[in-house]
XYZ file of C-alpha atoms in Angstrom:
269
model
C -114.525 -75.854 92.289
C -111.313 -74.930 90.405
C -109.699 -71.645 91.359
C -108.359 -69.850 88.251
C -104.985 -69.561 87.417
C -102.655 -67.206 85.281
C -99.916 -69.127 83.549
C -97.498 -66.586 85.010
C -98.959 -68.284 88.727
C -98.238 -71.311 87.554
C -94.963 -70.814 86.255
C -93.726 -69.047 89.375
C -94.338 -72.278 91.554
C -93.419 -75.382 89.064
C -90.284 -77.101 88.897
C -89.592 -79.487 85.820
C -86.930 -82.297 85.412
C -83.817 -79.771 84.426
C -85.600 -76.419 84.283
C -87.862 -73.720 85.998
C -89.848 -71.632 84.858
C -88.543 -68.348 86.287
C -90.874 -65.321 87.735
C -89.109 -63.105 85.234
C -87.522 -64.333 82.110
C -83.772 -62.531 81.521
C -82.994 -62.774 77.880
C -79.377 -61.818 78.754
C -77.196 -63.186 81.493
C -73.550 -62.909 82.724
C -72.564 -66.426 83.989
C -71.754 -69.604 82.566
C -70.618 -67.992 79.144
C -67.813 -69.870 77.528
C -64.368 -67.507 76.671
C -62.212 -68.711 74.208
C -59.105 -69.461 75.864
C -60.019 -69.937 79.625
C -58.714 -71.325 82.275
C -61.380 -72.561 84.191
C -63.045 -75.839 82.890
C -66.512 -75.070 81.026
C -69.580 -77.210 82.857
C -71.314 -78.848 79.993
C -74.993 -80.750 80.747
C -76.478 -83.412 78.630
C -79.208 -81.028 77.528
C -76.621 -78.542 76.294
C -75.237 -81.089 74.262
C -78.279 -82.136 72.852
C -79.493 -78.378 72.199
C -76.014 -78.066 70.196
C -77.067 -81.192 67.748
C -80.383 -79.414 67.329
C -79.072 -76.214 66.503
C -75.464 -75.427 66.986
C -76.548 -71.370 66.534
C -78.751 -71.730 69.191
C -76.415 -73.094 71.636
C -73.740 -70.723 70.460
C -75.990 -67.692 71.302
C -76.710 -68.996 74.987
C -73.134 -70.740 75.714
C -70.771 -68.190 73.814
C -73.135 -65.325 73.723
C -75.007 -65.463 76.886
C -78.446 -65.277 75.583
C -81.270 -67.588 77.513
C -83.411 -69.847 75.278
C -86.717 -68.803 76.204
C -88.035 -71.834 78.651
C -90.469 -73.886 77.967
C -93.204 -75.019 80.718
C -91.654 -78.062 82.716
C -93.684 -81.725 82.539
C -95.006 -82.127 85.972
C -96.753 -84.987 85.533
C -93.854 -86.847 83.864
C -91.454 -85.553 87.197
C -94.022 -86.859 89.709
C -93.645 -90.590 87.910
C -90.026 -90.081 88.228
C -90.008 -89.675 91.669
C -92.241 -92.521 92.539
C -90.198 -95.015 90.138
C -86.957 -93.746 92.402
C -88.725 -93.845 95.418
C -90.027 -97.437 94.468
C -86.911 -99.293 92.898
C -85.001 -97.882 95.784
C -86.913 -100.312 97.884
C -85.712 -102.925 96.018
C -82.164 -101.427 95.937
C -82.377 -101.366 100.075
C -83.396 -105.559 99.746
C -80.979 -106.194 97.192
C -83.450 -107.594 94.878
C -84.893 -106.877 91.264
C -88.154 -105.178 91.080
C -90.811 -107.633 89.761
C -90.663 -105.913 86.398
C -86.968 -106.709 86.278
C -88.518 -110.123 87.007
C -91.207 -110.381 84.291
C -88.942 -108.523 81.629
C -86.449 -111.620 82.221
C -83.442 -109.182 83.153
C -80.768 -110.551 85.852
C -80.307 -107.315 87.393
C -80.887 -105.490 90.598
C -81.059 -101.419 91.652
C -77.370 -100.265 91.755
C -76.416 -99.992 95.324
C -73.232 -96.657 95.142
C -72.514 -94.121 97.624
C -72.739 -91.359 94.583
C -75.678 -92.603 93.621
C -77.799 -89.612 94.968
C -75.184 -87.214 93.590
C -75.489 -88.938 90.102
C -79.474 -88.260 89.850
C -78.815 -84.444 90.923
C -80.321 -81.976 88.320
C -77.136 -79.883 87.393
C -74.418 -81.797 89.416
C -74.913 -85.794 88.032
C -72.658 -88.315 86.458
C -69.347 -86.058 86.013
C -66.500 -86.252 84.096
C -63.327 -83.577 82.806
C -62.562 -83.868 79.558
C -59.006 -82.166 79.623
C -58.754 -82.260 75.373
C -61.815 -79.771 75.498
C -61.767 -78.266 79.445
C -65.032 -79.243 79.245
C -66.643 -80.573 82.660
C -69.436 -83.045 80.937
C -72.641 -83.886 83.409
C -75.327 -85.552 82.965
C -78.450 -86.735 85.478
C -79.641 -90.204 85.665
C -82.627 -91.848 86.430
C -81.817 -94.907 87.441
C -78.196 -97.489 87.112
C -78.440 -101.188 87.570
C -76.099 -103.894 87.999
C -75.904 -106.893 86.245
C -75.511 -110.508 87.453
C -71.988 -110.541 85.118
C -71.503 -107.375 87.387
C -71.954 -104.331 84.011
C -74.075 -101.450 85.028
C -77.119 -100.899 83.280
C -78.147 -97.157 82.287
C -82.353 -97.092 82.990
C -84.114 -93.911 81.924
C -87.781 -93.376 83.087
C -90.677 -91.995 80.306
C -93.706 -91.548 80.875
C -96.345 -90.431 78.524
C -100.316 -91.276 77.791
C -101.210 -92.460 74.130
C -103.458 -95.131 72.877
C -101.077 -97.182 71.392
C -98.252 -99.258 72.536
C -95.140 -97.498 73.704
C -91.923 -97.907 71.380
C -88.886 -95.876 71.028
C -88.860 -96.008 67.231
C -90.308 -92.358 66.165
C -87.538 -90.147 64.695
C -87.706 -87.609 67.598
C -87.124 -90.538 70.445
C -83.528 -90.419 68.507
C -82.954 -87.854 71.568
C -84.203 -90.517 74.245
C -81.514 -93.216 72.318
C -78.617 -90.327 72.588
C -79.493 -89.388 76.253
C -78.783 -92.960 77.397
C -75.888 -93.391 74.962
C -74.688 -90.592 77.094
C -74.951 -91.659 80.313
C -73.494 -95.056 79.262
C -70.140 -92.672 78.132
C -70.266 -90.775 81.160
C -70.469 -94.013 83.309
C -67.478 -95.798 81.351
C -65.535 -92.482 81.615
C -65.658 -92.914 85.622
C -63.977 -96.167 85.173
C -66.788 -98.102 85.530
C -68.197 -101.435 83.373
C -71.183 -100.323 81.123
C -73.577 -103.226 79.775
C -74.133 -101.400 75.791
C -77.939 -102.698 76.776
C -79.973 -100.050 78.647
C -83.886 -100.164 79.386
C -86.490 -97.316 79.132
C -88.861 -98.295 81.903
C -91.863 -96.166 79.978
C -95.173 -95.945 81.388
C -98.211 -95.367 79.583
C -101.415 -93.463 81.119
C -104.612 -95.381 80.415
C -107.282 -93.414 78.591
C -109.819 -96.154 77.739
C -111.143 -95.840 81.808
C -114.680 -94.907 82.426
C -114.063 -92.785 84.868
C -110.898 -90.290 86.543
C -111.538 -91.090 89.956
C -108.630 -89.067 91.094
C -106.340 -91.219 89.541
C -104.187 -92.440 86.392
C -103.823 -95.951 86.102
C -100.411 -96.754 84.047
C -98.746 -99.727 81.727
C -95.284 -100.111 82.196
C -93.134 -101.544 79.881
C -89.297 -102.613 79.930
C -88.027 -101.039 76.535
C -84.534 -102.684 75.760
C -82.084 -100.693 74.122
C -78.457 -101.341 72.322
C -76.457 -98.076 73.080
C -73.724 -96.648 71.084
C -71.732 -93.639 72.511
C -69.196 -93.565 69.654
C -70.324 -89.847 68.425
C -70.257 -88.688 71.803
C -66.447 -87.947 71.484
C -66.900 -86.088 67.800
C -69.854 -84.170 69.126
C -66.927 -82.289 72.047
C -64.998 -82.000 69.005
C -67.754 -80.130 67.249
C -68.814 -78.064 70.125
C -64.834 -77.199 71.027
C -65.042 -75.905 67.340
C -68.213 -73.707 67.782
C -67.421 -72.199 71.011
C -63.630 -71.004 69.987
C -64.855 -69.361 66.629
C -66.052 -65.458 66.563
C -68.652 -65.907 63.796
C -72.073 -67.264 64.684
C -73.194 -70.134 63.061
C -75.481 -69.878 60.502
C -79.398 -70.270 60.885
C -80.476 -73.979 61.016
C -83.376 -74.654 58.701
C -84.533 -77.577 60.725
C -85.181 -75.001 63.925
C -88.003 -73.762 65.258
C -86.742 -70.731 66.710
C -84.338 -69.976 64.000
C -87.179 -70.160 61.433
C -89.464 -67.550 63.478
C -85.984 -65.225 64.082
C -86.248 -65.121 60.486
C -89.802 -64.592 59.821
C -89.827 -61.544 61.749
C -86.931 -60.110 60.691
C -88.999 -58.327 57.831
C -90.568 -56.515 60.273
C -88.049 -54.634 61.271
């Protein structure tokens, strides 16, 4: 019934939220490598930013150095319940009226009705913004923005997942989650625009206690409030100006996966 598949078939054909995985994977490349000095202004994502907290010698090797962090396999599943929440709160957008889990979750919003709007959920164009201290172009995809009846815009990020107990945003690696909106929220206020500090993860949770598939995943949703700060957002471009205009690479980080196998193997060398 099920045709077998390579993961190199796979690979070839899926797309993921910000990445691909590519038919070939090129360890070195010759674009988008920072030089200290330049003229041009450097295009910075969200995810770079985030792979720089995690490890700033990672980052350094693929921004400064040119060398791709080897991809992982993209979350298909997750990208599908994107689309449908997008497709579905658009609806609502077109009506000019709050989804019924705006409703239920008490929130006096609707969908954010903006001619950019389209051009802000774009994997690799997004929210933009030039940050002429650093030369930095800073971008950043959204999910979803709402407006509020005291007319702030509301950052909404969409999770999905499929555990057996209730869905929070209080585990120490959903710190990324917290930063990713804080982001946006910067990004937003940056383009002169009136962000609520309050932002909602609209996460859904796959049932598992069905009897049967049935072709189908049945899904709680829940309206996750959160209180954003973006205050480390501007010492974070500090930091990363830093790193990118020194010669030395930084040091291993202990706290890194990759950097912790570089090392391992180095003995067999």
């Amino acid at each position: 019934f099920f045709k077998q598949t390579t993961a190199y078939e796979i690979g070839v054909r899926l797309v993921g939220s910000e990445m691909c995985i590519r038919d070939r994977y090129k360890a070195k490349r010759s674009r988008n490598i920072y030089a200290p000095g330049q003229e041009k202004p450097f295009k910075l994502s969200r995810s770079k930013i985030e792979s720089f907290i995690n490890c700033a010698r990672c980052f350094y090797l693929d921004r400064r150095l040119g060398i791709n962090q080897v991809p992982g396999f993209p979350f298909n599943i997750n990208s599908a319940v994107d689309a449908l929440l997008k497709h579905e709160f658009d609806q609502y957008r077109e009506r000019k009226q709050p989804h019924p889990y705006m409703i239920d979750a008490g929130i006096n919003a609707i969908p954010f009705q903006h001619e950019n709007l389209n051009k802000w959920r774009e994997n690799f164009v997004g929210v933009q913004y030039f940050h002429e201290p650093s030369n930095f172009i800073l971008h950043g995809a959204v999910d979803d923005v709402w407006i509020s009846n005291e007319d702030e815009l509301i950052v909404v990020d969409y999770k999905a997942t499929s555990k057996n107990d209730k869905v929070n945003i209080n585990a120490p690696w959903q710190k990324s989650y917290k930063r990713q909106m804080e982001f946006y929220q910067w990004l937003l206020r940056k383009n002169e625009f009136t962000v609520s500090s309050r932002g909602y993860f609209v996460y859904c949770n796959g049932q598992r206690n069905r009897d049967e598939f049935n072709g189908r995943v049945e899904f709680d949703v829940d309206l996750l409030p959160y209180d954003g700060n973006d205050s480390w957002v501007e010492v974070t471009i500090e930091k990363i100006t830093g790193c990118l205009n020194q010669d030395q690479i930084p040091d291993p980080n202990e706290r890194c996966d990759q950097c912790k196998y570089n090392q391992e193997i180095e003995q067999y060398y």
